[in-house]
């Protein structure tokens, strides 16, 4: 293959400049800790108060990963799903068992949050279709069960 002089010169310049490229690192030079009490501080007040109750059972120093709380908004309601498998607890047995880890779902009505679902499962996913909220429960064996929001609670689909 015959490259023009200009193409060869450009390629040489690009290759030479790659030698000076450094990978981006946080200021500390190490990866950031994914567990942060700040992820709990960002929760709505009612939910934050409920979560802080786990401090004693967990042996103190609770924190959460970024995906501990996931949100879903549909017309007339906002949901928050808490995934305790993304929650740092020294005594993990209080939150997880053979059925999976605790998952809680809260709904905001009139600006206040209340818990509408608490279940041990492998995972819980919030979704919406046609402006209606759903929660999908997945057990440790991979079985799935979907529940529909009826305006006051989640019911079988």
Tab-separated table of N, CA and C in Angstrom:
chain	number	residue	atom	x	y	z
A	1	UNK	N	0.848	-1.154	0.000
A	1	UNK	CA	0.000	0.000	0.000
A	1	UNK	C	0.904	1.231	0.000
A	2	UNK	N	0.600	2.169	-0.853
A	2	UNK	CA	1.414	3.352	-1.023
A	2	UNK	C	0.741	4.544	-0.348
A	3	UNK	N	1.330	5.065	0.727
A	3	UNK	CA	0.767	6.206	1.432
A	3	UNK	C	1.460	7.474	0.976
A	4	UNK	N	0.684	8.519	0.861
A	4	UNK	CA	1.290	9.794	0.472
A	4	UNK	C	2.174	10.302	1.608
A	5	UNK	N	3.072	11.225	1.275
A	5	UNK	CA	3.988	11.783	2.274
A	5	UNK	C	3.205	12.476	3.380
A	6	UNK	N	2.131	13.197	3.028
A	6	UNK	CA	1.318	13.908	4.015
A	6	UNK	C	0.652	12.916	4.970
A	7	UNK	N	0.097	11.825	4.447
A	7	UNK	CA	-0.562	10.819	5.280
A	7	UNK	C	0.440	10.184	6.231
A	8	UNK	N	1.638	9.854	5.725
A	8	UNK	CA	2.680	9.272	6.575
A	8	UNK	C	3.087	10.239	7.675
A	9	UNK	N	3.210	11.519	7.355
A	9	UNK	CA	3.596	12.526	8.342
A	9	UNK	C	2.519	12.649	9.418
A	10	UNK	N	1.246	12.676	9.007
A	10	UNK	CA	0.143	12.768	9.973
A	10	UNK	C	0.105	11.543	10.876
A	11	UNK	N	0.235	10.368	10.303
A	11	UNK	CA	0.230	9.146	11.092
A	11	UNK	C	1.372	9.129	12.094
A	12	UNK	N	2.543	9.554	11.681
A	12	UNK	CA	3.694	9.603	12.594
A	12	UNK	C	3.419	10.538	13.752
A	13	UNK	N	2.802	11.686	13.464
A	13	UNK	CA	2.485	12.648	14.519
A	13	UNK	C	1.468	12.093	15.508
A	14	UNK	N	0.438	11.399	15.015
A	14	UNK	CA	-0.575	10.803	15.887
A	14	UNK	C	0.057	9.729	16.759
A	15	UNK	N	0.839	8.865	16.193
A	15	UNK	CA	1.477	7.788	16.944
A	15	UNK	C	2.418	8.356	18.009
A	16	UNK	N	3.160	9.376	17.653
A	16	UNK	CA	4.074	9.984	18.618
A	16	UNK	C	3.306	10.629	19.770
A	17	UNK	N	2.174	11.264	19.473
A	17	UNK	CA	1.411	11.926	20.539
A	17	UNK	C	0.755	10.919	21.473
A	18	UNK	N	0.453	9.707	20.988
A	18	UNK	CA	-0.155	8.681	21.836
A	18	UNK	C	0.780	8.249	22.960
A	19	UNK	N	2.048	8.405	22.781
A	19	UNK	CA	3.008	8.024	23.813
A	19	UNK	C	2.867	8.885	25.059
A	20	UNK	N	2.281	10.071	24.919
A	20	UNK	CA	2.137	10.987	26.050
A	20	UNK	C	0.772	10.932	26.712
A	21	UNK	N	-0.141	10.113	26.191
A	21	UNK	CA	-1.488	10.013	26.755
A	21	UNK	C	-1.432	9.230	28.063
A	22	UNK	N	-2.012	9.782	29.117
A	22	UNK	CA	-2.070	9.143	30.430
A	22	UNK	C	-3.517	8.771	30.724
A	23	UNK	N	-3.768	7.646	31.376
A	23	UNK	CA	-5.140	7.314	31.752
A	23	UNK	C	-5.640	8.297	32.804
A	24	UNK	N	-6.945	8.599	32.747
A	24	UNK	CA	-7.537	9.508	33.722
A	24	UNK	C	-7.738	8.783	35.044
A	25	UNK	N	-7.335	9.414	36.138
A	25	UNK	CA	-7.499	8.865	37.476
A	25	UNK	C	-8.117	9.929	38.369
A	26	UNK	N	-8.828	9.518	39.395
A	26	UNK	CA	-9.287	10.503	40.372
A	26	UNK	C	-8.075	11.188	41.002
A	27	UNK	N	-8.305	12.316	41.665
A	27	UNK	CA	-7.206	13.091	42.247
A	27	UNK	C	-6.362	12.274	43.211
A	28	UNK	N	-6.963	11.293	43.871
A	28	UNK	CA	-6.197	10.500	44.830
A	28	UNK	C	-5.295	9.493	44.135
A	29	UNK	N	-5.544	9.241	42.846
A	29	UNK	CA	-4.741	8.283	42.114
A	29	UNK	C	-5.271	6.862	42.222
A	30	UNK	N	-6.355	6.652	42.981
A	30	UNK	CA	-6.965	5.331	43.094
A	30	UNK	C	-8.448	5.449	42.800
A	31	UNK	N	-9.095	4.342	42.533
A	31	UNK	CA	-10.534	4.346	42.261
A	31	UNK	C	-11.292	4.834	43.491
A	32	UNK	N	-12.381	5.572	43.268
A	32	UNK	CA	-13.181	6.080	44.373
A	32	UNK	C	-13.950	4.943	45.037
A	33	UNK	N	-14.196	5.084	46.333
A	33	UNK	CA	-14.969	4.116	47.097
A	33	UNK	C	-16.428	4.211	46.654
A	34	UNK	N	-17.043	3.114	46.195
A	34	UNK	CA	-18.429	3.182	45.740
A	34	UNK	C	-19.426	3.348	46.889
A	35	UNK	N	-19.022	3.049	48.124
A	35	UNK	CA	-19.914	3.159	49.278
A	35	UNK	C	-19.839	4.567	49.849
A	36	UNK	N	-20.982	5.228	49.924
A	36	UNK	CA	-20.976	6.591	50.415
A	36	UNK	C	-22.219	6.888	51.257
A	37	UNK	N	-22.032	7.465	52.432
A	37	UNK	CA	-23.182	7.932	53.211
A	37	UNK	C	-23.947	9.026	52.472
A	38	UNK	N	-23.307	9.712	51.536
A	38	UNK	CA	-23.977	10.771	50.773
A	38	UNK	C	-25.138	10.224	49.955
A	39	UNK	N	-25.050	8.969	49.510
A	39	UNK	CA	-26.160	8.377	48.761
A	39	UNK	C	-27.398	8.235	49.647
A	40	UNK	N	-27.205	8.125	50.946
A	40	UNK	CA	-28.332	8.078	51.878
A	40	UNK	C	-28.850	9.483	52.163
A	41	UNK	N	-27.949	10.443	52.233
A	41	UNK	CA	-28.338	11.822	52.531
A	41	UNK	C	-29.229	12.417	51.445
A	42	UNK	N	-29.148	11.895	50.232
A	42	UNK	CA	-29.938	12.419	49.119
A	42	UNK	C	-31.366	11.867	49.092
A	43	UNK	N	-31.657	10.880	49.924
A	43	UNK	CA	-33.006	10.300	49.950
A	43	UNK	C	-34.010	11.292	50.534
A	44	UNK	N	-35.289	11.187	50.133
A	44	UNK	CA	-36.319	12.006	50.775
A	44	UNK	C	-36.339	11.737	52.283
A	45	UNK	N	-36.725	12.725	53.072
A	45	UNK	CA	-36.612	12.682	54.535
A	45	UNK	C	-37.264	11.450	55.162
A	46	UNK	N	-38.472	11.092	54.750
A	46	UNK	CA	-39.163	9.940	55.357
A	46	UNK	C	-38.412	8.639	55.080
A	47	UNK	N	-37.921	8.503	53.878
A	47	UNK	CA	-37.188	7.289	53.501
A	47	UNK	C	-35.848	7.256	54.226
A	48	UNK	N	-35.172	8.381	54.259
A	48	UNK	CA	-33.874	8.466	54.947
A	48	UNK	C	-34.017	8.064	56.417
A	49	UNK	N	-35.091	8.511	57.076
A	49	UNK	CA	-35.319	8.156	58.483
A	49	UNK	C	-35.513	6.656	58.638
A	50	UNK	N	-36.272	6.022	57.719
A	50	UNK	CA	-36.463	4.565	57.774
A	50	UNK	C	-35.146	3.825	57.585
A	51	UNK	N	-34.342	4.260	56.639
A	51	UNK	CA	-33.072	3.591	56.340
A	51	UNK	C	-32.098	3.737	57.504
A	52	UNK	N	-32.076	4.891	58.142
A	52	UNK	CA	-31.161	5.122	59.270
A	52	UNK	C	-31.462	4.185	60.444
A	53	UNK	N	-32.673	3.635	60.506
A	53	UNK	CA	-33.021	2.688	61.575
A	53	UNK	C	-32.194	1.407	61.479
A	54	UNK	N	-31.618	1.127	60.311
A	54	UNK	CA	-30.800	-0.075	60.127
A	54	UNK	C	-29.403	0.093	60.731
A	55	UNK	N	-29.041	1.288	61.105
A	55	UNK	CA	-27.699	1.556	61.615
A	55	UNK	C	-27.334	0.638	62.786
A	56	UNK	N	-28.218	0.531	63.775
A	56	UNK	CA	-27.926	-0.299	64.957
A	56	UNK	C	-27.836	-1.773	64.591
A	57	UNK	N	-28.785	-2.283	63.817
A	57	UNK	CA	-28.791	-3.700	63.434
A	57	UNK	C	-27.575	-4.060	62.584
A	58	UNK	N	-27.104	-3.098	61.809
A	58	UNK	CA	-25.960	-3.347	60.932
A	58	UNK	C	-24.625	-3.188	61.645
A	59	UNK	N	-24.637	-2.652	62.825
A	59	UNK	CA	-23.390	-2.451	63.545
A	59	UNK	C	-22.725	-1.135	63.209
A	60	UNK	N	-23.507	-0.154	62.773
A	60	UNK	CA	-22.978	1.178	62.474
A	60	UNK	C	-22.323	1.279	61.125
A	61	UNK	N	-21.941	2.481	60.769
A	61	UNK	CA	-21.212	2.775	59.547
A	61	UNK	C	-21.938	2.321	58.281
A	62	UNK	N	-23.259	2.610	58.208
A	62	UNK	CA	-23.993	2.244	57.002
A	62	UNK	C	-23.676	3.220	55.880
A	63	UNK	N	-23.773	2.739	54.664
A	63	UNK	CA	-23.558	3.551	53.471
A	63	UNK	C	-24.238	2.836	52.317
A	64	UNK	N	-24.305	3.507	51.190
A	64	UNK	CA	-24.976	2.916	50.034
A	64	UNK	C	-24.181	3.169	48.765
A	65	UNK	N	-24.372	2.279	47.807
A	65	UNK	CA	-23.798	2.469	46.481
A	65	UNK	C	-24.736	3.367	45.677
A	66	UNK	N	-24.263	3.803	44.542
A	66	UNK	CA	-25.020	4.758	43.727
A	66	UNK	C	-26.401	4.227	43.333
A	67	UNK	N	-26.546	2.942	43.080
A	67	UNK	CA	-27.818	2.390	42.606
A	67	UNK	C	-28.674	1.810	43.719
A	68	UNK	N	-28.416	2.210	44.951
A	68	UNK	CA	-29.229	1.771	46.083
A	68	UNK	C	-30.672	2.231	45.919
A	69	UNK	N	-30.880	3.464	45.524
A	69	UNK	CA	-32.224	4.020	45.351
A	69	UNK	C	-32.446	4.345	43.883
A	70	UNK	N	-33.496	3.743	43.312
A	70	UNK	CA	-33.862	4.013	41.921
A	70	UNK	C	-35.271	4.578	41.900
A	71	UNK	N	-35.509	5.554	41.024
A	71	UNK	CA	-36.748	6.315	41.001
A	71	UNK	C	-37.548	6.034	39.730
A	72	UNK	N	-38.862	6.126	39.863
A	72	UNK	CA	-39.774	6.031	38.723
A	72	UNK	C	-40.911	7.009	38.972
A	73	UNK	N	-41.209	7.818	37.975
A	73	UNK	CA	-42.319	8.759	38.078
A	73	UNK	C	-43.338	8.430	37.004
A	74	UNK	N	-44.594	8.328	37.412
A	74	UNK	CA	-45.727	8.185	36.509
A	74	UNK	C	-46.710	9.290	36.894
A	75	UNK	N	-47.662	9.617	36.018
A	75	UNK	CA	-48.610	10.666	36.389
A	75	UNK	C	-49.288	10.367	37.736
A	76	UNK	N	-49.147	11.285	38.671
A	76	UNK	CA	-49.794	11.154	39.971
A	76	UNK	C	-49.002	10.437	41.045
A	77	UNK	N	-47.820	9.900	40.711
A	77	UNK	CA	-47.060	9.167	41.730
A	77	UNK	C	-45.576	9.127	41.387
A	78	UNK	N	-44.767	9.157	42.446
A	78	UNK	CA	-43.335	8.940	42.299
A	78	UNK	C	-42.950	7.780	43.196
A	79	UNK	N	-42.219	6.824	42.637
A	79	UNK	CA	-41.796	5.627	43.364
A	79	UNK	C	-40.290	5.654	43.576
A	80	UNK	N	-39.875	5.089	44.701
A	80	UNK	CA	-38.460	4.905	44.996
A	80	UNK	C	-38.281	3.454	45.412
A	81	UNK	N	-37.400	2.742	44.723
A	81	UNK	CA	-37.089	1.354	45.069
A	81	UNK	C	-35.708	1.328	45.723
A	82	UNK	N	-35.635	0.736	46.913
A	82	UNK	CA	-34.371	0.592	47.624
A	82	UNK	C	-33.872	-0.836	47.463
A	83	UNK	N	-32.622	-0.971	47.082
A	83	UNK	CA	-31.992	-2.265	46.834
A	83	UNK	C	-30.928	-2.483	47.910
A	84	UNK	N	-31.268	-3.263	48.936
A	84	UNK	CA	-30.348	-3.437	50.060
A	84	UNK	C	-29.150	-4.323	49.732
A	85	UNK	N	-29.104	-4.897	48.538
A	85	UNK	CA	-27.877	-5.562	48.107
A	85	UNK	C	-26.829	-4.517	47.724
A	86	UNK	N	-27.245	-3.251	47.570
A	86	UNK	CA	-26.344	-2.135	47.320
A	86	UNK	C	-26.209	-1.252	48.565
A	87	UNK	N	-26.310	-1.868	49.734
A	87	UNK	CA	-26.278	-1.179	51.020
A	87	UNK	C	-25.188	-1.818	51.861
A	88	UNK	N	-24.297	-1.003	52.413
A	88	UNK	CA	-23.209	-1.556	53.233
A	88	UNK	C	-23.698	-1.734	54.663
A	89	UNK	N	-23.652	-2.987	55.111
A	89	UNK	CA	-24.113	-3.362	56.447
A	89	UNK	C	-23.149	-4.430	56.952
A	90	UNK	N	-22.484	-4.158	58.068
A	90	UNK	CA	-21.520	-5.134	58.610
A	90	UNK	C	-22.178	-6.472	58.904
A	91	UNK	N	-23.412	-6.451	59.375
A	91	UNK	CA	-24.159	-7.666	59.683
A	91	UNK	C	-25.154	-7.924	58.554
A	92	UNK	N	-24.632	-8.345	57.409
A	92	UNK	CA	-25.447	-8.533	56.213
A	92	UNK	C	-26.597	-9.496	56.365
A	93	UNK	N	-26.521	-10.402	57.342
A	93	UNK	CA	-27.585	-11.388	57.543
A	93	UNK	C	-28.907	-10.738	57.964
A	94	UNK	N	-28.878	-9.521	58.467
A	94	UNK	CA	-30.139	-8.865	58.842
A	94	UNK	C	-30.889	-8.365	57.616
A	95	UNK	N	-30.198	-8.259	56.475
A	95	UNK	CA	-30.830	-7.741	55.259
A	95	UNK	C	-30.967	-8.767	54.147
A	96	UNK	N	-30.143	-9.794	54.168
A	96	UNK	CA	-30.152	-10.793	53.099
A	96	UNK	C	-30.290	-12.185	53.684
A	97	UNK	N	-31.016	-13.042	52.964
A	97	UNK	CA	-31.170	-14.436	53.370
A	97	UNK	C	-31.213	-15.303	52.114
A	98	UNK	N	-31.620	-16.543	52.234
A	98	UNK	CA	-31.614	-17.457	51.093
A	98	UNK	C	-32.591	-17.039	49.993
A	99	UNK	N	-33.579	-16.206	50.306
A	99	UNK	CA	-34.531	-15.723	49.310
A	99	UNK	C	-34.002	-14.501	48.557
A	100	UNK	N	-32.926	-13.918	49.063
A	100	UNK	CA	-32.363	-12.725	48.445
A	100	UNK	C	-32.228	-11.618	49.469
A	101	UNK	N	-31.984	-10.428	48.984
A	101	UNK	CA	-31.833	-9.271	49.876
A	101	UNK	C	-33.125	-8.474	49.936
A	102	UNK	N	-33.240	-7.722	51.008
A	102	UNK	CA	-34.407	-6.868	51.190
A	102	UNK	C	-34.481	-5.826	50.083
A	103	UNK	N	-35.676	-5.619	49.578
A	103	UNK	CA	-35.980	-4.545	48.635
A	103	UNK	C	-37.246	-3.873	49.154
A	104	UNK	N	-37.253	-2.561	49.150
A	104	UNK	CA	-38.423	-1.810	49.591
A	104	UNK	C	-38.811	-0.825	48.505
A	105	UNK	N	-40.127	-0.626	48.368
A	105	UNK	CA	-40.629	0.357	47.416
A	105	UNK	C	-41.498	1.346	48.179
A	106	UNK	N	-41.245	2.627	47.937
A	106	UNK	CA	-42.000	3.723	48.535
A	106	UNK	C	-42.734	4.474	47.430
A	107	UNK	N	-43.867	5.081	47.783
A	107	UNK	CA	-44.589	5.941	46.854
A	107	UNK	C	-44.833	7.284	47.531
A	108	UNK	N	-44.753	8.345	46.746
A	108	UNK	CA	-45.046	9.686	47.255
A	108	UNK	C	-46.499	10.005	46.931
A	109	UNK	N	-47.256	10.329	47.966
A	109	UNK	CA	-48.624	10.813	47.796
A	109	UNK	C	-48.749	12.074	48.629
A	110	UNK	N	-49.283	13.116	48.030
A	110	UNK	CA	-49.416	14.412	48.700
A	110	UNK	C	-48.074	14.893	49.252
A	111	UNK	N	-46.985	14.592	48.532
A	111	UNK	CA	-45.672	15.073	48.917
A	111	UNK	C	-44.993	14.284	50.022
A	112	UNK	N	-45.624	13.240	50.525
A	112	UNK	CA	-45.033	12.419	51.591
A	112	UNK	C	-44.856	10.996	51.073
A	113	UNK	N	-43.775	10.367	51.523
A	113	UNK	CA	-43.482	9.000	51.084
A	113	UNK	C	-43.966	7.990	52.119
A	114	UNK	N	-44.470	6.874	51.610
A	114	UNK	CA	-44.835	5.754	52.478
A	114	UNK	C	-44.388	4.464	51.802
A	115	UNK	N	-44.020	3.484	52.627
A	115	UNK	CA	-43.576	2.198	52.095
A	115	UNK	C	-44.794	1.409	51.647
A	116	UNK	N	-44.736	0.871	50.421
A	116	UNK	CA	-45.855	0.096	49.881
A	116	UNK	C	-45.456	-1.339	49.559
A	117	UNK	N	-44.169	-1.657	49.658
A	117	UNK	CA	-43.730	-3.019	49.376
A	117	UNK	C	-42.400	-3.265	50.076
A	118	UNK	N	-42.283	-4.401	50.726
A	118	UNK	CA	-41.023	-4.861	51.318
A	118	UNK	C	-40.937	-6.347	51.045
A	119	UNK	N	-39.875	-6.778	50.383
A	119	UNK	CA	-39.756	-8.175	49.978
A	119	UNK	C	-38.281	-8.555	49.897
A	120	UNK	N	-37.991	-9.806	50.235
A	120	UNK	CA	-36.658	-10.360	49.999
A	120	UNK	C	-36.694	-10.999	48.609
A	121	UNK	N	-35.802	-10.571	47.746
A	121	UNK	CA	-35.768	-11.059	46.371
A	121	UNK	C	-34.361	-10.885	45.826
A	122	UNK	N	-34.103	-11.527	44.704
A	122	UNK	CA	-32.820	-11.356	44.033
A	122	UNK	C	-32.730	-9.945	43.455
A	123	UNK	N	-33.837	-9.470	42.869
A	123	UNK	CA	-33.874	-8.117	42.321
A	123	UNK	C	-35.320	-7.659	42.212
A	124	UNK	N	-35.483	-6.350	42.189
A	124	UNK	CA	-36.787	-5.711	42.009
A	124	UNK	C	-36.573	-4.603	40.992
A	125	UNK	N	-37.430	-4.562	39.988
A	125	UNK	CA	-37.310	-3.524	38.961
A	125	UNK	C	-38.624	-2.778	38.820
A	126	UNK	N	-38.518	-1.462	38.806
A	126	UNK	CA	-39.672	-0.614	38.543
A	126	UNK	C	-39.730	-0.315	37.055
A	127	UNK	N	-40.944	-0.280	36.506
A	127	UNK	CA	-41.111	0.096	35.102
A	127	UNK	C	-42.488	0.727	34.932
A	128	UNK	N	-42.708	1.293	33.762
A	128	UNK	CA	-44.018	1.875	33.479
A	128	UNK	C	-44.418	1.552	32.055
A	129	UNK	N	-45.720	1.513	31.862
A	129	UNK	CA	-46.292	1.303	30.544
A	129	UNK	C	-47.644	2.000	30.539
A	130	UNK	N	-47.890	2.792	29.522
A	130	UNK	CA	-49.150	3.535	29.425
A	130	UNK	C	-49.442	4.315	30.699
A	131	UNK	N	-48.436	4.992	31.227
A	131	UNK	CA	-48.553	5.826	32.438
A	131	UNK	C	-48.939	5.040	33.683
A	132	UNK	N	-48.707	3.742	33.683
A	132	UNK	CA	-49.009	2.907	34.843
A	132	UNK	C	-47.710	2.282	35.350
A	133	UNK	N	-47.574	2.183	36.676
A	133	UNK	CA	-46.348	1.648	37.281
A	133	UNK	C	-46.465	0.150	37.512
A	134	UNK	N	-45.329	-0.519	37.345
A	134	UNK	CA	-45.221	-1.960	37.582
A	134	UNK	C	-43.953	-2.219	38.381
A	135	UNK	N	-43.967	-3.308	39.131
A	135	UNK	CA	-42.763	-3.778	39.786
A	135	UNK	C	-42.596	-5.238	39.386
A	136	UNK	N	-41.378	-5.590	39.002
A	136	UNK	CA	-41.062	-6.968	38.629
A	136	UNK	C	-40.166	-7.543	39.713
A	137	UNK	N	-40.596	-8.641	40.306
A	137	UNK	CA	-39.839	-9.322	41.354
A	137	UNK	C	-39.118	-10.505	40.729
A	138	UNK	N	-37.828	-10.641	41.024
A	138	UNK	CA	-37.059	-11.769	40.520
A	138	UNK	C	-36.481	-12.528	41.700
A	139	UNK	N	-36.742	-13.845	41.729
A	139	UNK	CA	-36.214	-14.640	42.836
A	139	UNK	C	-34.838	-15.197	42.469
A	140	UNK	N	-34.207	-15.883	43.412
A	140	UNK	CA	-32.839	-16.370	43.206
A	140	UNK	C	-32.765	-17.448	42.128
A	141	UNK	N	-33.895	-18.046	41.771
A	141	UNK	CA	-33.928	-19.070	40.722
A	141	UNK	C	-34.218	-18.484	39.344
A	142	UNK	N	-34.364	-17.161	39.258
A	142	UNK	CA	-34.620	-16.517	37.974
A	142	UNK	C	-36.092	-16.385	37.624
A	143	UNK	N	-36.982	-16.841	38.497
A	143	UNK	CA	-38.415	-16.692	38.233
A	143	UNK	C	-38.818	-15.241	38.415
A	144	UNK	N	-39.744	-14.789	37.570
A	144	UNK	CA	-40.193	-13.400	37.601
A	144	UNK	C	-41.691	-13.335	37.871
A	145	UNK	N	-42.056	-12.293	38.619
A	145	UNK	CA	-43.469	-12.051	38.903
A	145	UNK	C	-43.696	-10.552	38.819
A	146	UNK	N	-44.705	-10.155	38.055
A	146	UNK	CA	-44.982	-8.731	37.874
A	146	UNK	C	-46.208	-8.326	38.687
A	147	UNK	N	-46.108	-7.147	39.291
A	147	UNK	CA	-47.211	-6.564	40.042
A	147	UNK	C	-47.532	-5.199	39.437
A	148	UNK	N	-48.809	-4.817	39.487
A	148	UNK	CA	-49.282	-3.559	38.922
A	148	UNK	C	-49.731	-2.637	40.043
A	149	UNK	N	-49.445	-1.351	39.920
A	149	UNK	CA	-49.876	-0.355	40.898
A	149	UNK	C	-51.343	-0.033	40.643
A	150	UNK	N	-52.196	-0.186	41.669
A	150	UNK	CA	-53.632	0.086	41.492
A	150	UNK	C	-54.050	1.435	42.084
A	151	UNK	N	-53.093	2.245	42.450
A	151	UNK	CA	-53.390	3.543	43.033
A	151	UNK	C	-53.174	3.594	44.528
A	152	UNK	N	-53.153	2.413	45.163
A	152	UNK	CA	-52.892	2.383	46.609
A	152	UNK	C	-51.891	1.305	46.985
A	153	UNK	N	-51.739	0.274	46.142
A	153	UNK	CA	-50.762	-0.786	46.436
A	153	UNK	C	-50.459	-1.560	45.165
A	154	UNK	N	-49.441	-2.413	45.236
A	154	UNK	CA	-49.104	-3.278	44.109
A	154	UNK	C	-49.912	-4.560	44.219
A	155	UNK	N	-50.535	-4.962	43.105
A	155	UNK	CA	-51.369	-6.163	43.062
A	155	UNK	C	-50.931	-7.036	41.890
A	156	UNK	N	-51.326	-8.314	41.937
A	156	UNK	CA	-50.989	-9.234	40.846
A	156	UNK	C	-51.520	-8.676	39.527
A	157	UNK	N	-50.729	-8.851	38.503
A	157	UNK	CA	-51.070	-8.346	37.166
A	157	UNK	C	-52.269	-8.983	36.568
